[in-house]
Amino acid sequence: MAERTMHMPTQISADGDTQKENNIRCLTTIGHFGFECLPNQLVNRSIRQGFTFNILCVGETGIGKSTLIDTLFNTNLKDNKSSHFYSNVGLQIQTYELQESNVQLKLTVVETVGYGDQIDKEASYQPIVDYIDAQFEAYLQEELKIKRSLFEYHDSRIHVCLYFISPTGHSLKSLDLLTMKNLDSKVNIIPLIAKADTISKNDLQTFKSKIMSELISNGIQIYQLPADEETAAQANSSINENENHCDFVKLRDMLLCTNMENLKEKTHTQHYECYRYQTLQKMGFTDVGPDNQPV
């Protein structure tokens, strides 16, 4: 049987004798080197590019949608005030260039106009669904181009829907259930009790519990805070378990500090992928040939 000799790598001694013996040139490193610098490269590139975040605010006129956005981003975003009694539900779209320290954010806020004002409220959700689908379609069309420019593409897909619930203290309206049921497969929904300070503390806790029970019984999926990422798990665990998850400070931290990237990732990997799959199937695309083998 032939013997196989393995040459172990020569160890480098502290006095340098081995280096001289093997004529090895030693380089002194300054600071970090190697692929451990990759995270820094990604951070620097992201800061140069800037970030985008798109929020959809759904709620009745005068419920406090604009005020909440202003407070969340600690700024006074100009918008056109809406009146009641629109014949149809519309959408008001505003894009803002914000900067905090050296980080730039392109924020798009889409607000419903005239939502819930009509006598027949059955179709109130349809313009919202159409808008979300239109943004998915625009991204898909860019993907399907031979020469794509996704790097410069302004991604207008909605990353989160803040759904404003009227502070009735009783139960969700049929319009609330109908709209959220038609949106939950398309966008990350975070329900908020608007003007919660108008309800007593005890009644508010009861109202929250009733809302969660109604959402579950109607099979409505709302955004679940990630608990698998170590950096965000600790911050999110208290929000997931805490009945006060709609409190403003927790909402701000959840949206901006710990979960903005997760919301964007879930929009792409779950909601957009579902739309893309269904659309390409309708267009006749398939991953298998006539013999049912992968193409």
C-alpha atoms as a PDB file:
ATOM      1  CA  MET A   1       0.000   0.000   0.000  1.00  0.00           C
ATOM      2  CA  ALA A   2       1.434   3.330  -1.005  1.00  0.00           C
ATOM      3  CA  GLU A   3       2.124   5.778   1.775  1.00  0.00           C
ATOM      4  CA  ARG A   4       0.824   9.300   1.497  1.00  0.00           C
ATOM      5  CA  THR A   5       2.889  12.009   3.158  1.00  0.00           C
ATOM      6  CA  MET A   6       1.077  15.117   4.399  1.00  0.00           C
ATOM      7  CA  HIS A   7       3.048  18.339   4.770  1.00  0.00           C
ATOM      8  CA  MET A   8       1.742  20.349   7.675  1.00  0.00           C
ATOM      9  CA  PRO A   9       2.008  24.150   7.409  1.00  0.00           C
ATOM     10  CA  THR A  10       5.066  25.554   9.149  1.00  0.00           C
ATOM     11  CA  GLN A  11       4.236  27.357  12.361  1.00  0.00           C
ATOM     12  CA  ILE A  12       5.594  30.864  12.740  1.00  0.00           C
ATOM     13  CA  SER A  13       7.597  31.366  15.899  1.00  0.00           C
ATOM     14  CA  ALA A  14       7.727  34.596  17.816  1.00  0.00           C
ATOM     15  CA  ASP A  15      11.471  35.128  17.345  1.00  0.00           C
ATOM     16  CA  GLY A  16      11.292  35.002  13.576  1.00  0.00           C
ATOM     17  CA  ASP A  17      13.768  32.101  13.179  1.00  0.00           C
ATOM     18  CA  THR A  18      11.305  30.047  11.177  1.00  0.00           C
ATOM     19  CA  GLN A  19      10.560  32.965   8.866  1.00  0.00           C
ATOM     20  CA  LYS A  20      14.242  33.420   8.078  1.00  0.00           C
ATOM     21  CA  GLU A  21      14.743  29.691   7.658  1.00  0.00           C
ATOM     22  CA  ASN A  22      11.966  29.425   5.076  1.00  0.00           C
ATOM     23  CA  ASN A  23      12.620  32.828   3.516  1.00  0.00           C
ATOM     24  CA  ILE A  24       9.077  33.987   4.343  1.00  0.00           C
ATOM     25  CA  ARG A  25       8.391  37.688   4.152  1.00  0.00           C
ATOM     26  CA  CYS A  26       6.202  38.908   7.016  1.00  0.00           C
ATOM     27  CA  LEU A  27       3.925  41.891   6.576  1.00  0.00           C
ATOM     28  CA  THR A  28       2.789  43.990   9.482  1.00  0.00           C
ATOM     29  CA  THR A  29      -0.952  44.697   9.295  1.00  0.00           C
ATOM     30  CA  ILE A  30      -2.428  48.004  10.325  1.00  0.00           C
ATOM     31  CA  GLY A  31      -6.023  47.927  11.518  1.00  0.00           C
ATOM     32  CA  HIS A  32      -8.678  45.590  10.079  1.00  0.00           C
ATOM     33  CA  PHE A  33      -8.099  43.456   7.018  1.00  0.00           C
ATOM     34  CA  GLY A  34      -9.801  40.703   5.076  1.00  0.00           C
ATOM     35  CA  PHE A  35     -13.489  39.967   4.661  1.00  0.00           C
ATOM     36  CA  GLU A  36     -14.303  41.137   8.175  1.00  0.00           C
ATOM     37  CA  CYS A  37     -14.544  44.583   6.578  1.00  0.00           C
ATOM     38  CA  LEU A  38     -17.507  43.554   4.388  1.00  0.00           C
ATOM     39  CA  PRO A  39     -20.156  44.865   6.827  1.00  0.00           C
ATOM     40  CA  ASN A  40     -18.429  48.258   6.807  1.00  0.00           C
ATOM     41  CA  GLN A  41     -18.500  48.298   3.007  1.00  0.00           C
ATOM     42  CA  LEU A  42     -22.224  47.555   3.007  1.00  0.00           C
ATOM     43  CA  VAL A  43     -22.920  50.256   5.575  1.00  0.00           C
ATOM     44  CA  ASN A  44     -20.926  52.839   3.631  1.00  0.00           C
ATOM     45  CA  ARG A  45     -22.634  51.943   0.363  1.00  0.00           C
ATOM     46  CA  SER A  46     -26.081  52.099   1.973  1.00  0.00           C
ATOM     47  CA  ILE A  47     -25.374  55.520   3.450  1.00  0.00           C
ATOM     48  CA  ARG A  48     -24.251  56.794   0.042  1.00  0.00           C
ATOM     49  CA  GLN A  49     -27.366  55.377  -1.631  1.00  0.00           C
ATOM     50  CA  GLY A  50     -29.794  56.493   1.042  1.00  0.00           C
ATOM     51  CA  PHE A  51     -32.887  54.584   2.113  1.00  0.00           C
ATOM     52  CA  THR A  52     -36.524  54.448   1.060  1.00  0.00           C
ATOM     53  CA  PHE A  53     -39.574  53.688   3.175  1.00  0.00           C
ATOM     54  CA  ASN A  54     -43.200  53.733   2.058  1.00  0.00           C
ATOM     55  CA  ILE A  55     -46.096  53.982   4.511  1.00  0.00           C
ATOM     56  CA  LEU A  56     -49.796  53.550   3.765  1.00  0.00           C
ATOM     57  CA  CYS A  57     -52.174  55.177   6.249  1.00  0.00           C
ATOM     58  CA  VAL A  58     -55.745  53.877   6.097  1.00  0.00           C
ATOM     59  CA  GLY A  59     -58.424  55.495   8.208  1.00  0.00           C
ATOM     60  CA  GLU A  60     -61.386  57.808   8.256  1.00  0.00           C
ATOM     61  CA  THR A  61     -61.053  61.532   7.606  1.00  0.00           C
ATOM     62  CA  GLY A  62     -59.875  63.479  10.650  1.00  0.00           C
ATOM     63  CA  ILE A  63     -58.770  60.415  12.592  1.00  0.00           C
ATOM     64  CA  GLY A  64     -55.200  61.713  12.986  1.00  0.00           C
ATOM     65  CA  LYS A  65     -53.223  60.078  10.176  1.00  0.00           C
ATOM     66  CA  SER A  66     -51.139  63.144   9.234  1.00  0.00           C
ATOM     67  CA  THR A  67     -50.552  64.121  12.852  1.00  0.00           C
ATOM     68  CA  LEU A  68     -49.143  60.684  13.673  1.00  0.00           C
ATOM     69  CA  ILE A  69     -46.757  60.725  10.700  1.00  0.00           C
ATOM     70  CA  ASP A  70     -45.530  64.218  11.666  1.00  0.00           C
ATOM     71  CA  THR A  71     -44.858  63.035  15.204  1.00  0.00           C
ATOM     72  CA  LEU A  72     -43.212  59.783  14.126  1.00  0.00           C
ATOM     73  CA  PHE A  73     -40.631  61.579  12.005  1.00  0.00           C
ATOM     74  CA  ASN A  74     -40.392  64.645  14.252  1.00  0.00           C
ATOM     75  CA  THR A  75     -41.152  67.020  11.423  1.00  0.00           C
ATOM     76  CA  ASN A  76     -43.988  68.993   9.880  1.00  0.00           C
ATOM     77  CA  LEU A  77     -44.786  67.308   6.586  1.00  0.00           C
ATOM     78  CA  LYS A  78     -46.848  69.535   4.342  1.00  0.00           C
ATOM     79  CA  ASP A  79     -50.062  67.993   3.123  1.00  0.00           C
ATOM     80  CA  ASN A  80     -53.415  69.050   1.749  1.00  0.00           C
ATOM     81  CA  LYS A  81     -56.142  68.885   4.367  1.00  0.00           C
ATOM     82  CA  SER A  82     -59.101  66.746   3.379  1.00  0.00           C
ATOM     83  CA  SER A  83     -62.792  67.361   3.906  1.00  0.00           C
ATOM     84  CA  HIS A  84     -65.569  64.816   4.428  1.00  0.00           C
ATOM     85  CA  PHE A  85     -68.095  63.340   2.012  1.00  0.00           C
ATOM     86  CA  TYR A  86     -66.091  62.252  -1.006  1.00  0.00           C
ATOM     87  CA  SER A  87     -68.094  60.234  -3.496  1.00  0.00           C
ATOM     88  CA  ASN A  88     -65.216  57.777  -3.859  1.00  0.00           C
ATOM     89  CA  VAL A  89     -62.183  56.770  -1.837  1.00  0.00           C
ATOM     90  CA  GLY A  90     -59.008  58.396  -3.102  1.00  0.00           C
ATOM     91  CA  LEU A  91     -55.336  58.319  -2.210  1.00  0.00           C
ATOM     92  CA  GLN A  92     -53.059  61.248  -1.444  1.00  0.00           C
ATOM     93  CA  ILE A  93     -49.393  60.509  -2.168  1.00  0.00           C
ATOM     94  CA  GLN A  94     -46.545  62.647  -0.859  1.00  0.00           C
ATOM     95  CA  THR A  95     -42.796  61.960  -1.032  1.00  0.00           C
ATOM     96  CA  TYR A  96     -40.336  63.684   1.284  1.00  0.00           C
ATOM     97  CA  GLU A  97     -36.537  63.834   1.452  1.00  0.00           C
ATOM     98  CA  LEU A  98     -35.536  63.562   5.114  1.00  0.00           C
ATOM     99  CA  GLN A  99     -32.099  63.546   6.726  1.00  0.00           C
ATOM    100  CA  GLU A 100     -31.019  62.493  10.212  1.00  0.00           C
ATOM    101  CA  SER A 101     -27.299  62.928  10.947  1.00  0.00           C
ATOM    102  CA  ASN A 102     -25.723  61.701   7.681  1.00  0.00           C
ATOM    103  CA  VAL A 103     -28.501  59.243   6.835  1.00  0.00           C
ATOM    104  CA  GLN A 104     -30.919  60.206   4.059  1.00  0.00           C
ATOM    105  CA  LEU A 105     -34.423  58.766   3.840  1.00  0.00           C
ATOM    106  CA  LYS A 106     -36.855  59.089   0.958  1.00  0.00           C
ATOM    107  CA  LEU A 107     -40.197  58.736   2.715  1.00  0.00           C
ATOM    108  CA  THR A 108     -43.418  58.219   0.781  1.00  0.00           C
ATOM    109  CA  VAL A 109     -46.678  58.588   2.682  1.00  0.00           C
ATOM    110  CA  VAL A 110     -49.893  57.388   1.053  1.00  0.00           C
ATOM    111  CA  GLU A 111     -53.065  58.444   2.880  1.00  0.00           C
ATOM    112  CA  THR A 112     -56.649  57.511   2.173  1.00  0.00           C
ATOM    113  CA  VAL A 113     -59.005  60.374   1.347  1.00  0.00           C
ATOM    114  CA  GLY A 114     -62.728  60.001   1.989  1.00  0.00           C
ATOM    115  CA  TYR A 115     -62.346  56.524   3.447  1.00  0.00           C
ATOM    116  CA  GLY A 116     -65.569  55.455   5.177  1.00  0.00           C
ATOM    117  CA  ASP A 117     -67.496  58.569   4.086  1.00  0.00           C
ATOM    118  CA  GLN A 118     -69.679  56.820   1.496  1.00  0.00           C
ATOM    119  CA  ILE A 119     -73.091  55.347   2.246  1.00  0.00           C
ATOM    120  CA  ASP A 120     -72.123  52.147   0.422  1.00  0.00           C
ATOM    121  CA  LYS A 121     -68.799  51.211   2.016  1.00  0.00           C
ATOM    122  CA  GLU A 122     -68.408  47.771   0.456  1.00  0.00           C
ATOM    123  CA  ALA A 123     -65.983  48.912  -2.242  1.00  0.00           C
ATOM    124  CA  SER A 124     -63.994  51.326  -0.067  1.00  0.00           C
ATOM    125  CA  TYR A 125     -61.003  48.988   0.039  1.00  0.00           C
ATOM    126  CA  GLN A 126     -60.740  48.500  -3.743  1.00  0.00           C
ATOM    127  CA  PRO A 127     -58.739  51.691  -4.591  1.00  0.00           C
ATOM    128  CA  ILE A 128     -56.262  50.742  -1.847  1.00  0.00           C
ATOM    129  CA  VAL A 129     -55.832  47.218  -3.203  1.00  0.00           C
ATOM    130  CA  ASP A 130     -55.472  48.587  -6.752  1.00  0.00           C
ATOM    131  CA  TYR A 131     -52.726  50.993  -5.665  1.00  0.00           C
ATOM    132  CA  ILE A 132     -50.719  48.314  -3.846  1.00  0.00           C
ATOM    133  CA  ASP A 133     -50.999  45.986  -6.851  1.00  0.00           C
ATOM    134  CA  ALA A 134     -49.973  48.782  -9.214  1.00  0.00           C
ATOM    135  CA  GLN A 135     -46.714  49.272  -7.309  1.00  0.00           C
ATOM    136  CA  PHE A 136     -46.038  45.533  -7.435  1.00  0.00           C
ATOM    137  CA  GLU A 137     -46.759  45.560 -11.168  1.00  0.00           C
ATOM    138  CA  ALA A 138     -44.383  48.478 -11.778  1.00  0.00           C
ATOM    139  CA  TYR A 139     -41.579  46.637  -9.980  1.00  0.00           C
ATOM    140  CA  LEU A 140     -42.323  43.416 -11.863  1.00  0.00           C
ATOM    141  CA  GLN A 141     -42.210  45.208 -15.222  1.00  0.00           C
ATOM    142  CA  GLU A 142     -38.803  46.632 -14.308  1.00  0.00           C
ATOM    143  CA  GLU A 143     -37.618  43.130 -13.381  1.00  0.00           C
ATOM    144  CA  LEU A 144     -38.805  41.714 -16.700  1.00  0.00           C
ATOM    145  CA  LYS A 145     -36.858  44.224 -18.815  1.00  0.00           C
ATOM    146  CA  ILE A 146     -33.839  42.951 -20.727  1.00  0.00           C
ATOM    147  CA  LYS A 147     -31.844  45.935 -19.528  1.00  0.00           C
ATOM    148  CA  ARG A 148     -32.860  46.507 -15.937  1.00  0.00           C
ATOM    149  CA  SER A 149     -31.986  49.429 -13.707  1.00  0.00           C
ATOM    150  CA  LEU A 150     -33.229  48.242 -10.316  1.00  0.00           C
ATOM    151  CA  PHE A 151     -30.273  49.910  -8.618  1.00  0.00           C
ATOM    152  CA  GLU A 152     -31.601  53.367  -9.584  1.00  0.00           C
ATOM    153  CA  TYR A 153     -35.261  52.314  -9.520  1.00  0.00           C
ATOM    154  CA  HIS A 154     -37.436  54.155  -6.996  1.00  0.00           C
ATOM    155  CA  ASP A 155     -39.158  51.308  -5.199  1.00  0.00           C
ATOM    156  CA  SER A 156     -42.700  52.497  -4.474  1.00  0.00           C
ATOM    157  CA  ARG A 157     -43.996  49.228  -3.007  1.00  0.00           C
ATOM    158  CA  ILE A 158     -45.810  49.760   0.289  1.00  0.00           C
ATOM    159  CA  HIS A 159     -43.745  48.479   3.222  1.00  0.00           C
ATOM    160  CA  VAL A 160     -46.278  48.926   5.999  1.00  0.00           C
ATOM    161  CA  CYS A 161     -49.959  49.787   6.363  1.00  0.00           C
ATOM    162  CA  LEU A 162     -50.927  51.686   9.497  1.00  0.00           C
ATOM    163  CA  TYR A 163     -54.613  50.915   9.891  1.00  0.00           C
ATOM    164  CA  PHE A 164     -56.358  53.484  12.102  1.00  0.00           C
ATOM    165  CA  ILE A 165     -59.227  52.098  14.166  1.00  0.00           C
ATOM    166  CA  SER A 166     -61.910  54.459  15.472  1.00  0.00           C
ATOM    167  CA  PRO A 167     -61.896  54.632  19.284  1.00  0.00           C
ATOM    168  CA  THR A 168     -65.426  53.284  19.718  1.00  0.00           C
ATOM    169  CA  GLY A 169     -64.457  51.045  22.600  1.00  0.00           C
ATOM    170  CA  HIS A 170     -66.843  48.340  21.375  1.00  0.00           C
ATOM    171  CA  SER A 171     -65.700  46.331  18.374  1.00  0.00           C
ATOM    172  CA  LEU A 172     -64.270  46.629  14.878  1.00  0.00           C
ATOM    173  CA  LYS A 173     -66.557  47.941  12.176  1.00  0.00           C
ATOM    174  CA  SER A 174     -67.485  45.668   9.290  1.00  0.00           C
ATOM    175  CA  LEU A 175     -65.511  48.018   7.020  1.00  0.00           C
ATOM    176  CA  ASP A 176     -62.391  47.483   9.138  1.00  0.00           C
ATOM    177  CA  LEU A 177     -62.673  43.713   8.914  1.00  0.00           C
ATOM    178  CA  LEU A 178     -63.455  43.771   5.181  1.00  0.00           C
ATOM    179  CA  THR A 179     -60.558  46.057   4.319  1.00  0.00           C
ATOM    180  CA  MET A 180     -57.927  44.328   6.455  1.00  0.00           C
ATOM    181  CA  LYS A 181     -59.031  40.931   5.131  1.00  0.00           C
ATOM    182  CA  ASN A 182     -58.420  42.145   1.570  1.00  0.00           C
ATOM    183  CA  LEU A 183     -55.072  43.718   2.450  1.00  0.00           C
ATOM    184  CA  ASP A 184     -53.366  41.218   4.735  1.00  0.00           C
ATOM    185  CA  SER A 185     -51.916  39.120   1.894  1.00  0.00           C
ATOM    186  CA  LYS A 186     -50.544  42.226   0.158  1.00  0.00           C
ATOM    187  CA  VAL A 187     -49.019  44.389   2.888  1.00  0.00           C
ATOM    188  CA  ASN A 188     -47.744  44.336   6.461  1.00  0.00           C
ATOM    189  CA  ILE A 189     -50.676  45.589   8.552  1.00  0.00           C
ATOM    190  CA  ILE A 190     -50.197  47.282  11.914  1.00  0.00           C
ATOM    191  CA  PRO A 191     -53.554  48.205  13.499  1.00  0.00           C
ATOM    192  CA  LEU A 192     -53.620  51.348  15.640  1.00  0.00           C
ATOM    193  CA  ILE A 193     -56.317  52.644  17.936  1.00  0.00           C
ATOM    194  CA  ALA A 194     -56.645  56.303  16.964  1.00  0.00           C
ATOM    195  CA  LYS A 195     -57.111  58.955  19.657  1.00  0.00           C
ATOM    196  CA  ALA A 196     -56.746  56.316  22.359  1.00  0.00           C
ATOM    197  CA  ASP A 197     -56.619  59.022  25.025  1.00  0.00           C
ATOM    198  CA  THR A 198     -60.392  59.444  24.611  1.00  0.00           C
ATOM    199  CA  ILE A 199     -60.925  55.983  26.149  1.00  0.00           C
ATOM    200  CA  SER A 200     -60.339  55.160  29.813  1.00  0.00           C
ATOM    201  CA  LYS A 201     -57.379  52.916  30.589  1.00  0.00           C
ATOM    202  CA  ASN A 202     -59.523  49.930  31.611  1.00  0.00           C
ATOM    203  CA  ASP A 203     -61.805  50.277  28.587  1.00  0.00           C
ATOM    204  CA  LEU A 204     -58.773  50.588  26.314  1.00  0.00           C
ATOM    205  CA  GLN A 205     -57.335  47.261  27.488  1.00  0.00           C
ATOM    206  CA  THR A 206     -60.726  45.602  26.964  1.00  0.00           C
ATOM    207  CA  PHE A 207     -61.008  47.172  23.504  1.00  0.00           C
ATOM    208  CA  LYS A 208     -57.539  45.929  22.515  1.00  0.00           C
ATOM    209  CA  SER A 209     -58.336  42.396  23.627  1.00  0.00           C
ATOM    210  CA  LYS A 210     -61.624  42.479  21.701  1.00  0.00           C
ATOM    211  CA  ILE A 211     -59.872  43.742  18.561  1.00  0.00           C
ATOM    212  CA  MET A 212     -57.261  40.963  18.689  1.00  0.00           C
ATOM    213  CA  SER A 213     -59.986  38.366  19.227  1.00  0.00           C
ATOM    214  CA  GLU A 214     -61.959  39.649  16.218  1.00  0.00           C
ATOM    215  CA  LEU A 215     -58.869  39.676  14.010  1.00  0.00           C
ATOM    216  CA  ILE A 216     -58.081  36.079  14.921  1.00  0.00           C
ATOM    217  CA  SER A 217     -61.657  34.853  14.508  1.00  0.00           C
ATOM    218  CA  ASN A 218     -61.835  36.468  11.045  1.00  0.00           C
ATOM    219  CA  GLY A 219     -58.501  34.991   9.971  1.00  0.00           C
ATOM    220  CA  ILE A 220     -56.855  38.382   9.481  1.00  0.00           C
ATOM    221  CA  GLN A 221     -53.063  38.295   9.523  1.00  0.00           C
ATOM    222  CA  ILE A 222     -51.328  41.346  10.997  1.00  0.00           C
ATOM    223  CA  TYR A 223     -47.607  42.045  11.082  1.00  0.00           C
ATOM    224  CA  GLN A 224     -45.772  39.882  13.607  1.00  0.00           C
ATOM    225  CA  LEU A 225     -42.606  41.296  15.057  1.00  0.00           C
ATOM    226  CA  PRO A 226     -39.591  39.071  14.326  1.00  0.00           C
ATOM    227  CA  ALA A 227     -38.310  37.161  17.332  1.00  0.00           C
ATOM    228  CA  ASP A 228     -35.527  35.203  15.624  1.00  0.00           C
ATOM    229  CA  GLU A 229     -32.999  37.993  15.072  1.00  0.00           C
ATOM    230  CA  GLU A 230     -30.947  38.491  18.214  1.00  0.00           C
ATOM    231  CA  THR A 231     -30.574  42.253  17.833  1.00  0.00           C
ATOM    232  CA  ALA A 232     -34.303  42.871  17.462  1.00  0.00           C
ATOM    233  CA  ALA A 233     -35.678  39.994  19.519  1.00  0.00           C
ATOM    234  CA  GLN A 234     -35.142  41.623  22.873  1.00  0.00           C
ATOM    235  CA  ALA A 235     -36.731  44.896  21.791  1.00  0.00           C
ATOM    236  CA  ASN A 236     -39.632  43.134  20.093  1.00  0.00           C
ATOM    237  CA  SER A 237     -40.418  40.571  22.780  1.00  0.00           C
ATOM    238  CA  SER A 238     -41.848  43.166  25.128  1.00  0.00           C
ATOM    239  CA  ILE A 239     -43.942  44.663  22.324  1.00  0.00           C
ATOM    240  CA  ASN A 240     -45.289  41.268  21.189  1.00  0.00           C
ATOM    241  CA  GLU A 241     -46.309  40.384  24.721  1.00  0.00           C
ATOM    242  CA  ASN A 242     -47.350  43.781  25.935  1.00  0.00           C
ATOM    243  CA  GLU A 243     -50.965  44.909  25.627  1.00  0.00           C
ATOM    244  CA  ASN A 244     -49.705  48.478  25.197  1.00  0.00           C
ATOM    245  CA  HIS A 245     -48.125  47.709  21.805  1.00  0.00           C
ATOM    246  CA  CYS A 246     -50.006  50.614  20.212  1.00  0.00           C
ATOM    247  CA  ASP A 247     -48.355  53.180  22.500  1.00  0.00           C
ATOM    248  CA  PHE A 248     -46.601  55.838  20.486  1.00  0.00           C
ATOM    249  CA  VAL A 249     -43.045  55.353  21.800  1.00  0.00           C
ATOM    250  CA  LYS A 250     -43.201  51.596  21.177  1.00  0.00           C
ATOM    251  CA  LEU A 251     -44.666  52.185  17.727  1.00  0.00           C
ATOM    252  CA  ARG A 252     -41.909  54.618  16.796  1.00  0.00           C
ATOM    253  CA  ASP A 253     -39.165  52.300  18.037  1.00  0.00           C
ATOM    254  CA  MET A 254     -40.747  49.322  16.309  1.00  0.00           C
ATOM    255  CA  LEU A 255     -41.084  51.085  12.946  1.00  0.00           C
ATOM    256  CA  LEU A 256     -37.913  53.132  12.778  1.00  0.00           C
ATOM    257  CA  CYS A 257     -35.340  51.620  15.131  1.00  0.00           C
ATOM    258  CA  THR A 258     -35.730  47.851  15.047  1.00  0.00           C
ATOM    259  CA  ASN A 259     -37.991  46.653  12.228  1.00  0.00           C
ATOM    260  CA  MET A 260     -37.856  48.999   9.230  1.00  0.00           C
ATOM    261  CA  GLU A 261     -35.543  46.672   7.315  1.00  0.00           C
ATOM    262  CA  ASN A 262     -37.604  43.627   8.295  1.00  0.00           C
ATOM    263  CA  LEU A 263     -40.761  45.299   6.988  1.00  0.00           C
ATOM    264  CA  LYS A 264     -39.030  45.981   3.676  1.00  0.00           C
ATOM    265  CA  GLU A 265     -37.653  42.454   3.466  1.00  0.00           C
ATOM    266  CA  LYS A 266     -41.029  40.873   4.221  1.00  0.00           C
ATOM    267  CA  THR A 267     -42.656  43.104   1.591  1.00  0.00           C
ATOM    268  CA  HIS A 268     -40.237  41.760  -1.019  1.00  0.00           C
ATOM    269  CA  THR A 269     -39.890  38.100  -0.017  1.00  0.00           C
ATOM    270  CA  GLN A 270     -43.498  37.434   0.958  1.00  0.00           C
ATOM    271  CA  HIS A 271     -46.074  39.901  -0.388  1.00  0.00           C
ATOM    272  CA  TYR A 272     -44.335  40.818  -3.653  1.00  0.00           C
ATOM    273  CA  GLU A 273     -43.263  37.230  -4.339  1.00  0.00           C
ATOM    274  CA  CYS A 274     -46.880  36.090  -3.920  1.00  0.00           C
ATOM    275  CA  TYR A 275     -48.045  38.739  -6.423  1.00  0.00           C
ATOM    276  CA  ARG A 276     -45.194  37.884  -8.809  1.00  0.00           C
ATOM    277  CA  TYR A 277     -45.949  34.152  -8.682  1.00  0.00           C
ATOM    278  CA  GLN A 278     -49.635  34.618  -9.418  1.00  0.00           C
ATOM    279  CA  THR A 279     -49.038  37.170 -12.179  1.00  0.00           C
ATOM    280  CA  LEU A 280     -46.384  35.134 -14.003  1.00  0.00           C
ATOM    281  CA  GLN A 281     -48.581  32.062 -13.836  1.00  0.00           C
ATOM    282  CA  LYS A 282     -51.413  33.981 -15.494  1.00  0.00           C
ATOM    283  CA  MET A 283     -48.959  35.145 -18.171  1.00  0.00           C
ATOM    284  CA  GLY A 284     -48.104  31.523 -18.974  1.00  0.00           C
ATOM    285  CA  PHE A 285     -44.683  31.352 -17.343  1.00  0.00           C
ATOM    286  CA  THR A 286     -43.739  28.021 -15.808  1.00  0.00           C
ATOM    287  CA  ASP A 287     -40.695  26.456 -14.167  1.00  0.00           C
ATOM    288  CA  VAL A 288     -41.257  23.041 -15.757  1.00  0.00           C
ATOM    289  CA  GLY A 289     -41.482  21.809 -19.334  1.00  0.00           C
ATOM    290  CA  PRO A 290     -44.015  19.455 -21.008  1.00  0.00           C
ATOM    291  CA  ASP A 291     -42.261  16.489 -19.372  1.00  0.00           C
ATOM    292  CA  ASN A 292     -42.738  18.093 -15.959  1.00  0.00           C
ATOM    293  CA  GLN A 293     -38.983  18.539 -15.643  1.00  0.00           C
ATOM    294  CA  PRO A 294     -37.345  21.837 -14.551  1.00  0.00           C
ATOM    295  CA  VAL A 295     -36.700  24.159 -17.473  1.00  0.00           C
END
